[in-house]
Amino acid sequence: MAQTQQQESLPATVSATAAAVTLVFVAGEQEVLTGSAQLIRAAIDDQSQVPGLQGRLWGLAQGVSRSILRRVRTLATGAMQVASRNGDVTAVREIQALQRATEDFIASPVSRIPSHHAQSSAAIANDLTDSLASAAHRITRFADDAYRAATVNGTLVGINPARDIIRDATARATLAEAQAQAWRQLTSRGITGFTDSAGRQWNLSSYVEMAVRTATQRAYNASHKARMEAAGITLFTPSTTGRPCKLCAPWEGKVLSDQGEADVVQDGHRFRISATVEEAMAAGLFHPNCEHTLTAFFPGVTVLRTTEWTDRDEQAFKDTQRQRTLERAIRGAKQAQASALTDLDRARAARRVRELQTRMRNHLARTGLNRRSRREQLDLGNK
């Protein structure tokens, strides 16, 4: 009996676990950004608080960083265990479905041995722990960024004793605007300074979300593949998510195996093995934030569904990326609003939020895409 190739992404429980880890960092970032704004506003209102401002900013950032660091290993290990366990459970269900679909497949008794989730996910958890620890340490550097953005040539406009030498009102207005612009740019970007292996730049929340989602996918697929192989299954195919990118689309409907590229005849069925899983990954499959998973391929049972990347797909992909760009811009404007140093800056940021939201509505109306409002929230909707 033919079995259509599965269309699925990572299970909701895995995605929810990744979101919970991301939320810890998002909340920390918000605490540092809004807390820094409060300290700077206090110094603007009270000249006596100026001398120790940089130290208080550093203390705030260090406190948040240390709080997150204490939780990093537990967060990483827990997330990887959930992903690994889900990969194993999904594999068991697929094995059972294959046994029902064909009398020719009998799973190896080894497949019934309980899986060691902690062992299979330990290495991935260690890698993620290192990435998250690096992200937590980067938070402390925001104190210097904040102090530089809040001052102009070392002068906190309006309160520093050096202000007395600025007698020209226009000059003072220019300094104040330079300070405000620097602060708006800093807070709208969030905590930055993260570069992935491909050289891409990320801010804190986006980097952590990418790192956790990528690691959970690795743990899920590794556990899933190990259980399948224990059952005697050595042929795999990527799931069809219904929303691939041009890196993944070429691999949908393709057969992967550790033996590598080859034309094969098995049980009277002819098919082609396109690559090993590792080769497909090197070519772009399972890229950061990828939602694909591996599923079993059984000759004569699995009906493969190939995906051709068309000009229409390319345009749809660009439209989706534009939506992501607008989501990030809206979050940045909301953060600038929450961290504004003056009522005027807060009003400007609020107007910027409304302008971007109008652009988003127009973009969605033109493309037919669905709005993901949670992606426009400061906590990415992970409450």
Short mmCIF file of C-alpha atoms in Angstrom, two decimals:
data_model
loop_
_atom_site.label_atom_id
_atom_site.label_comp_id
_atom_site.label_asym_id
_atom_site.label_seq_id
_atom_site.Cartn_x
_atom_site.Cartn_y
_atom_site.Cartn_z
CA MET A 1 0.00 0.00 0.00
CA ALA A 2 1.44 3.36 -1.06
CA GLN A 3 2.16 5.89 1.65
CA THR A 4 2.39 9.57 0.71
CA GLN A 5 5.55 11.32 1.81
CA GLN A 6 4.96 13.05 5.11
CA GLN A 7 4.40 16.80 5.25
CA GLU A 8 5.51 18.00 8.65
CA SER A 9 7.77 20.35 10.57
CA LEU A 10 9.22 20.05 14.05
CA PRO A 11 6.53 19.02 16.57
CA ALA A 12 4.83 21.83 18.47
CA THR A 13 6.34 20.64 21.77
CA VAL A 14 9.85 21.04 20.36
CA SER A 15 9.08 24.51 19.00
CA ALA A 16 7.50 25.52 22.33
CA THR A 17 10.59 24.37 24.24
CA ALA A 18 12.86 26.37 21.92
CA ALA A 19 10.61 29.40 22.42
CA ALA A 20 10.86 29.07 26.20
CA VAL A 21 14.66 29.21 26.04
CA THR A 22 14.55 32.20 23.70
CA LEU A 23 12.19 34.02 26.05
CA VAL A 24 14.77 33.96 28.86
CA PHE A 25 17.18 35.94 26.68
CA VAL A 26 14.50 38.21 25.24
CA ALA A 27 13.36 39.10 28.76
CA GLY A 28 16.98 39.74 29.76
CA GLU A 29 17.51 42.00 26.77
CA GLN A 30 14.37 43.98 27.61
CA GLU A 31 15.49 44.33 31.23
CA VAL A 32 18.87 45.73 30.18
CA LEU A 33 17.49 48.09 27.54
CA THR A 34 14.65 49.54 29.60
CA GLY A 35 16.74 49.55 32.79
CA SER A 36 19.55 51.43 31.05
CA ALA A 37 17.06 54.01 29.79
CA GLN A 38 15.73 54.51 33.33
CA LEU A 39 19.27 55.05 34.69
CA ILE A 40 20.10 57.56 31.98
CA ARG A 41 16.81 59.43 32.41
CA ALA A 42 17.50 59.63 36.14
CA ALA A 43 20.94 61.08 35.44
CA ILE A 44 19.46 63.65 33.08
CA ASP A 45 17.08 64.77 35.83
CA ASP A 46 19.62 64.63 38.66
CA GLN A 47 23.16 65.89 38.04
CA SER A 48 24.50 64.12 41.13
CA GLN A 49 23.91 60.75 39.45
CA VAL A 50 26.16 61.50 36.47
CA PRO A 51 29.56 60.46 37.90
CA GLY A 52 28.50 56.88 38.67
CA LEU A 53 26.27 56.38 35.63
CA GLN A 54 28.66 54.19 33.66
CA GLY A 55 29.23 51.94 36.65
CA ARG A 56 25.50 51.53 37.28
CA LEU A 57 24.93 50.66 33.63
CA TRP A 58 27.66 48.05 33.84
CA GLY A 59 26.24 46.65 37.08
CA LEU A 60 22.80 46.28 35.53
CA ALA A 61 24.11 44.47 32.45
CA GLN A 62 26.41 42.23 34.48
CA GLY A 63 23.60 41.26 36.85
CA VAL A 64 21.33 40.20 33.98
CA SER A 65 24.18 38.35 32.29
CA ARG A 66 25.05 36.40 35.44
CA SER A 67 21.41 35.52 36.06
CA ILE A 68 21.11 34.02 32.57
CA LEU A 69 24.48 32.26 32.77
CA ARG A 70 23.34 30.34 35.84
CA ARG A 71 20.51 28.85 33.77
CA VAL A 72 22.23 28.29 30.44
CA ARG A 73 23.29 24.65 30.82
CA THR A 74 19.95 23.59 32.31
CA LEU A 75 18.07 25.37 29.53
CA ALA A 76 20.20 23.87 26.76
CA THR A 77 20.16 20.35 28.16
CA GLY A 78 16.41 20.41 28.76
CA ALA A 79 15.64 21.67 25.28
CA MET A 80 17.83 19.06 23.62
CA GLN A 81 16.32 16.25 25.68
CA VAL A 82 12.81 17.29 24.65
CA ALA A 83 13.84 17.47 20.97
CA SER A 84 15.65 14.13 21.13
CA ARG A 85 12.75 12.42 22.87
CA ASN A 86 10.28 13.77 20.32
CA GLY A 87 12.48 12.61 17.45
CA ASP A 88 12.57 9.13 18.94
CA VAL A 89 8.81 8.98 19.54
CA THR A 90 8.08 10.19 16.01
CA ALA A 91 10.41 7.54 14.59
CA VAL A 92 8.63 4.80 16.52
CA ARG A 93 5.30 5.94 15.09
CA GLU A 94 6.72 5.96 11.57
CA ILE A 95 8.11 2.45 12.04
CA GLN A 96 4.72 1.21 13.20
CA ALA A 97 3.04 2.89 10.21
CA LEU A 98 5.50 1.20 7.84
CA GLN A 99 4.78 -2.17 9.40
CA ARG A 100 1.08 -1.64 8.84
CA ALA A 101 1.62 -0.43 5.28
CA THR A 102 3.65 -3.38 4.03
CA GLU A 103 4.17 -7.00 4.98
CA ASP A 104 7.71 -6.85 3.56
CA PHE A 105 9.00 -4.68 6.39
CA ILE A 106 9.75 -6.20 9.77
CA ALA A 107 11.52 -3.91 12.18
CA SER A 108 14.65 -5.17 13.92
CA PRO A 109 14.11 -6.18 17.57
CA VAL A 110 16.81 -3.64 18.41
CA SER A 111 14.33 -0.89 17.58
CA ARG A 112 12.32 -1.79 20.68
CA ILE A 113 15.23 -1.09 23.04
CA PRO A 114 14.59 2.16 24.98
CA SER A 115 16.55 5.06 23.55
CA HIS A 116 19.14 6.95 25.59
CA HIS A 117 17.95 10.47 24.88
CA ALA A 118 20.42 12.20 27.20
CA GLN A 119 23.38 10.52 25.50
CA SER A 120 22.22 11.24 21.96
CA SER A 121 21.62 14.93 22.71
CA ALA A 122 24.59 15.59 25.04
CA ALA A 123 27.04 16.78 22.36
CA ILE A 124 24.46 19.08 20.78
CA ALA A 125 23.51 20.41 24.22
CA ASN A 126 27.19 21.21 24.91
CA ASP A 127 27.46 23.13 21.63
CA LEU A 128 24.29 25.06 22.41
CA THR A 129 25.48 25.78 25.94
CA ASP A 130 28.64 27.37 24.55
CA SER A 131 26.61 29.50 22.11
CA LEU A 132 24.16 30.65 24.79
CA ALA A 133 26.96 31.38 27.28
CA SER A 134 28.68 33.53 24.66
CA ALA A 135 25.41 35.37 24.09
CA ALA A 136 24.95 35.95 27.82
CA HIS A 137 28.48 37.32 28.17
CA ARG A 138 27.85 39.73 25.29
CA ILE A 139 25.11 41.39 27.34
CA THR A 140 27.72 42.94 29.65
CA ARG A 141 29.24 44.87 26.74
CA PHE A 142 25.97 46.72 26.22
CA ALA A 143 26.81 48.94 29.20
CA ASP A 144 29.65 50.60 27.27
CA ASP A 145 27.48 50.84 24.14
CA ALA A 146 24.71 52.48 26.17
CA TYR A 147 27.04 54.99 27.81
CA ARG A 148 28.59 55.98 24.47
CA ALA A 149 25.17 56.36 22.85
CA ALA A 150 23.84 58.45 25.73
CA THR A 151 26.73 60.90 25.58
CA VAL A 152 28.27 63.11 22.94
CA ASN A 153 32.03 63.47 23.21
CA GLY A 154 31.74 62.40 26.84
CA THR A 155 29.02 64.96 27.58
CA LEU A 156 25.61 63.89 28.87
CA VAL A 157 23.69 66.71 27.25
CA GLY A 158 21.83 68.99 29.64
CA ILE A 159 23.39 67.93 32.92
CA ASN A 160 27.15 67.63 32.66
CA PRO A 161 29.05 70.59 34.19
CA ALA A 162 30.75 70.98 30.83
CA ARG A 163 27.43 72.20 29.45
CA ASP A 164 28.23 75.68 30.69
CA ILE A 165 30.76 76.13 27.90
CA ILE A 166 28.03 75.46 25.33
CA ARG A 167 26.46 78.89 25.11
CA ASP A 168 25.04 78.72 21.63
CA ALA A 169 21.47 77.36 21.71
CA THR A 170 21.79 75.88 18.23
CA ALA A 171 24.95 74.02 19.18
CA ARG A 172 23.23 72.56 22.23
CA ALA A 173 20.25 71.48 20.15
CA THR A 174 22.61 69.81 17.68
CA LEU A 175 24.35 67.89 20.48
CA ALA A 176 21.05 66.84 22.01
CA GLU A 177 19.76 65.56 18.68
CA ALA A 178 23.00 63.67 18.05
CA GLN A 179 22.62 62.05 21.45
CA ALA A 180 18.97 61.18 20.83
CA GLN A 181 19.70 59.73 17.39
CA ALA A 182 22.55 57.57 18.71
CA TRP A 183 20.34 56.25 21.50
CA ARG A 184 17.44 55.52 19.14
CA GLN A 185 19.70 53.58 16.81
CA LEU A 186 21.19 51.58 19.65
CA THR A 187 17.91 50.63 21.31
CA SER A 188 16.08 49.87 18.05
CA ARG A 189 18.79 47.35 17.12
CA GLY A 190 18.87 45.77 20.56
CA ILE A 191 21.99 44.02 21.88
CA THR A 192 24.12 43.23 18.85
CA GLY A 193 27.51 41.75 18.01
CA PHE A 194 26.61 38.18 17.09
CA THR A 195 28.04 36.55 13.96
CA ASP A 196 27.21 33.02 12.83
CA SER A 197 29.48 30.61 10.95
CA ALA A 198 28.30 32.03 7.63
CA GLY A 199 29.26 35.58 8.64
CA ARG A 200 25.68 36.81 9.13
CA GLN A 201 25.06 39.48 11.76
CA TRP A 202 22.34 39.00 14.40
CA ASN A 203 21.02 40.81 17.44
CA LEU A 204 20.63 38.94 20.72
CA SER A 205 17.03 37.74 20.48
CA SER A 206 17.29 36.71 16.82
CA TYR A 207 20.63 34.97 17.38
CA VAL A 208 19.41 32.97 20.37
CA GLU A 209 16.19 32.01 18.58
CA MET A 210 18.19 30.86 15.55
CA ALA A 211 20.73 28.94 17.66
CA VAL A 212 18.09 27.15 19.75
CA ARG A 213 15.85 26.28 16.80
CA THR A 214 18.82 24.95 14.83
CA ALA A 215 20.07 22.88 17.76
CA THR A 216 16.62 21.42 18.50
CA GLN A 217 16.31 20.43 14.86
CA ARG A 218 19.71 18.69 15.03
CA ALA A 219 18.78 16.80 18.20
CA TYR A 220 15.38 15.82 16.83
CA ASN A 221 16.77 14.55 13.53
CA ALA A 222 19.73 12.75 15.13
CA SER A 223 17.47 10.85 17.53
CA HIS A 224 14.92 10.15 14.82
CA LYS A 225 17.59 8.83 12.42
CA ALA A 226 19.22 6.66 15.11
CA ARG A 227 15.91 4.98 15.98
CA MET A 228 15.16 4.40 12.29
CA GLU A 229 18.57 2.84 11.70
CA ALA A 230 18.09 0.61 14.72
CA ALA A 231 14.95 -0.69 13.04
CA GLY A 232 16.91 -1.50 9.90
CA ILE A 233 15.90 1.59 7.91
CA THR A 234 18.77 3.22 6.00
CA LEU A 235 16.91 5.28 3.40
CA PHE A 236 15.53 8.72 4.20
CA THR A 237 13.88 11.70 2.58
CA PRO A 238 13.29 15.24 3.85
CA SER A 239 9.72 16.03 4.84
CA THR A 240 7.73 18.43 2.68
CA THR A 241 6.90 21.48 4.79
CA GLY A 242 4.82 23.28 2.19
CA ARG A 243 7.02 26.37 2.62
CA PRO A 244 10.59 25.49 1.62
CA CYS A 245 13.29 27.96 0.66
CA LYS A 246 15.55 27.64 -2.37
CA LEU A 247 18.18 25.85 -0.26
CA CYS A 248 15.78 23.12 0.85
CA ALA A 249 13.40 22.81 -2.09
CA PRO A 250 15.86 20.82 -4.25
CA TRP A 251 16.01 18.10 -1.57
CA GLU A 252 12.29 17.54 -1.14
CA GLY A 253 11.38 14.27 -2.84
CA LYS A 254 15.00 13.08 -2.90
CA VAL A 255 16.31 9.90 -1.26
CA LEU A 256 19.27 10.19 1.11
CA SER A 257 21.43 7.40 2.51
CA ASP A 258 24.82 6.95 4.14
CA GLN A 259 25.98 4.97 1.08
CA GLY A 260 25.86 8.12 -1.05
CA GLU A 261 24.78 8.81 -4.62
CA ALA A 262 23.74 5.71 -6.53
CA ASP A 263 21.09 4.15 -8.76
CA VAL A 264 19.47 1.34 -6.80
CA VAL A 265 17.12 -1.55 -7.47
CA GLN A 266 15.60 -2.95 -4.27
CA ASP A 267 12.75 -5.44 -4.04
CA GLY A 268 11.99 -4.81 -7.70
CA HIS A 269 11.78 -1.04 -7.27
CA ARG A 270 14.20 1.28 -9.04
CA PHE A 271 15.12 4.60 -7.46
CA ARG A 272 18.04 6.96 -7.08
CA ILE A 273 19.92 7.91 -3.94
CA SER A 274 20.84 11.57 -4.43
CA ALA A 275 23.35 12.06 -1.62
CA THR A 276 24.23 11.32 1.96
CA VAL A 277 22.48 13.29 4.70
CA GLU A 278 25.78 15.05 5.42
CA GLU A 279 26.20 16.04 1.76
CA ALA A 280 22.67 17.41 1.63
CA MET A 281 23.33 19.42 4.78
CA ALA A 282 26.54 20.81 3.29
CA ALA A 283 24.48 21.94 0.28
CA GLY A 284 22.00 23.85 2.47
CA LEU A 285 19.47 21.36 3.86
CA PHE A 286 18.74 21.97 7.56
CA HIS A 287 20.12 25.51 7.42
CA PRO A 288 19.60 27.81 10.43
CA ASN A 289 15.88 28.11 11.24
CA CYS A 290 15.05 25.31 8.77
CA GLU A 291 11.81 23.47 9.57
CA HIS A 292 12.47 20.25 7.67
CA THR A 293 12.80 16.85 9.31
CA LEU A 294 13.94 13.47 8.03
CA THR A 295 11.41 10.74 7.34
CA ALA A 296 11.82 7.12 6.25
CA PHE A 297 11.80 6.15 2.59
CA PHE A 298 10.53 2.65 1.80
CA PRO A 299 10.74 1.55 -1.87
CA GLY A 300 7.33 0.81 -3.30
CA VAL A 301 5.57 2.32 -0.30
CA THR A 302 6.67 5.94 0.01
CA VAL A 303 5.35 8.20 -2.74
CA LEU A 304 7.89 10.98 -3.17
CA ARG A 305 6.77 14.55 -3.81
CA THR A 306 9.38 16.66 -5.58
CA THR A 307 9.48 20.44 -5.43
CA GLU A 308 10.61 22.61 -8.34
CA TRP A 309 11.77 26.11 -7.42
CA THR A 310 9.95 28.46 -9.77
CA ASP A 311 9.93 32.22 -10.33
CA ARG A 312 6.68 32.26 -8.37
CA ASP A 313 8.38 30.49 -5.46
CA GLU A 314 11.23 32.97 -5.63
CA GLN A 315 8.82 35.90 -5.42
CA ALA A 316 6.91 34.26 -2.56
CA PHE A 317 10.19 33.75 -0.71
CA LYS A 318 11.14 37.40 -1.22
CA ASP A 319 7.70 38.48 0.01
CA THR A 320 8.15 36.36 3.14
CA GLN A 321 11.60 37.80 3.78
CA ARG A 322 10.17 41.30 3.40
CA GLN A 323 7.58 40.41 6.03
CA ARG A 324 10.37 39.22 8.37
CA THR A 325 12.21 42.50 7.78
CA LEU A 326 9.13 44.52 8.67
CA GLU A 327 8.56 42.40 11.79
CA ARG A 328 12.08 43.15 12.99
CA ALA A 329 11.64 46.85 12.22
CA ILE A 330 8.38 46.99 14.19
CA ARG A 331 10.02 45.29 17.17
CA GLY A 332 12.91 47.73 16.94
CA ALA A 333 10.58 50.73 16.88
CA LYS A 334 8.65 49.37 19.86
CA GLN A 335 11.91 48.91 21.75
CA ALA A 336 12.96 52.45 20.91
CA GLN A 337 9.61 53.63 22.24
CA ALA A 338 9.99 51.67 25.49
CA SER A 339 13.56 52.93 25.97
CA ALA A 340 13.08 56.55 24.89
CA LEU A 341 14.88 59.13 26.99
CA THR A 342 12.37 61.95 26.41
CA ASP A 343 8.65 62.32 25.77
CA LEU A 344 9.45 63.67 22.30
CA ASP A 345 11.54 60.63 21.42
CA ARG A 346 8.81 58.37 22.77
CA ALA A 347 6.23 60.08 20.56
CA ARG A 348 8.53 59.81 17.54
CA ALA A 349 9.03 56.10 18.15
CA ALA A 350 5.28 55.55 18.55
CA ARG A 351 4.71 57.30 15.21
CA ARG A 352 7.39 55.08 13.66
CA VAL A 353 5.60 51.99 15.00
CA ARG A 354 2.35 53.10 13.37
CA GLU A 355 4.08 53.84 10.07
CA LEU A 356 5.69 50.40 9.99
CA GLN A 357 2.44 48.69 10.91
CA THR A 358 0.77 50.45 7.98
CA ARG A 359 3.54 49.21 5.69
CA MET A 360 2.99 45.70 7.04
CA ARG A 361 -0.76 45.82 6.36
CA ASN A 362 -0.16 47.05 2.82
CA HIS A 363 2.46 44.35 2.19
CA LEU A 364 0.17 41.59 3.44
CA ALA A 365 -2.76 42.92 1.42
CA ARG A 366 -0.62 42.90 -1.72
CA THR A 367 0.92 39.45 -1.20
CA GLY A 368 -1.89 37.57 0.56
CA LEU A 369 0.44 36.48 3.37
CA ASN A 370 -0.94 35.94 6.86
CA ARG A 371 0.09 38.33 9.59
CA ARG A 372 2.06 36.84 12.47
CA SER A 373 1.42 39.47 15.10
CA ARG A 374 3.38 37.62 17.76
CA ARG A 375 6.55 38.21 15.70
CA GLU A 376 5.96 41.94 16.08
CA GLN A 377 5.95 41.80 19.89
CA LEU A 378 9.05 42.58 21.94
CA ASP A 379 8.95 39.08 23.46
CA LEU A 380 8.31 37.48 20.04
CA GLY A 381 4.99 36.30 21.43
CA ASN A 382 6.76 33.84 23.75
CA LYS A 383 4.96 34.55 27.01
#
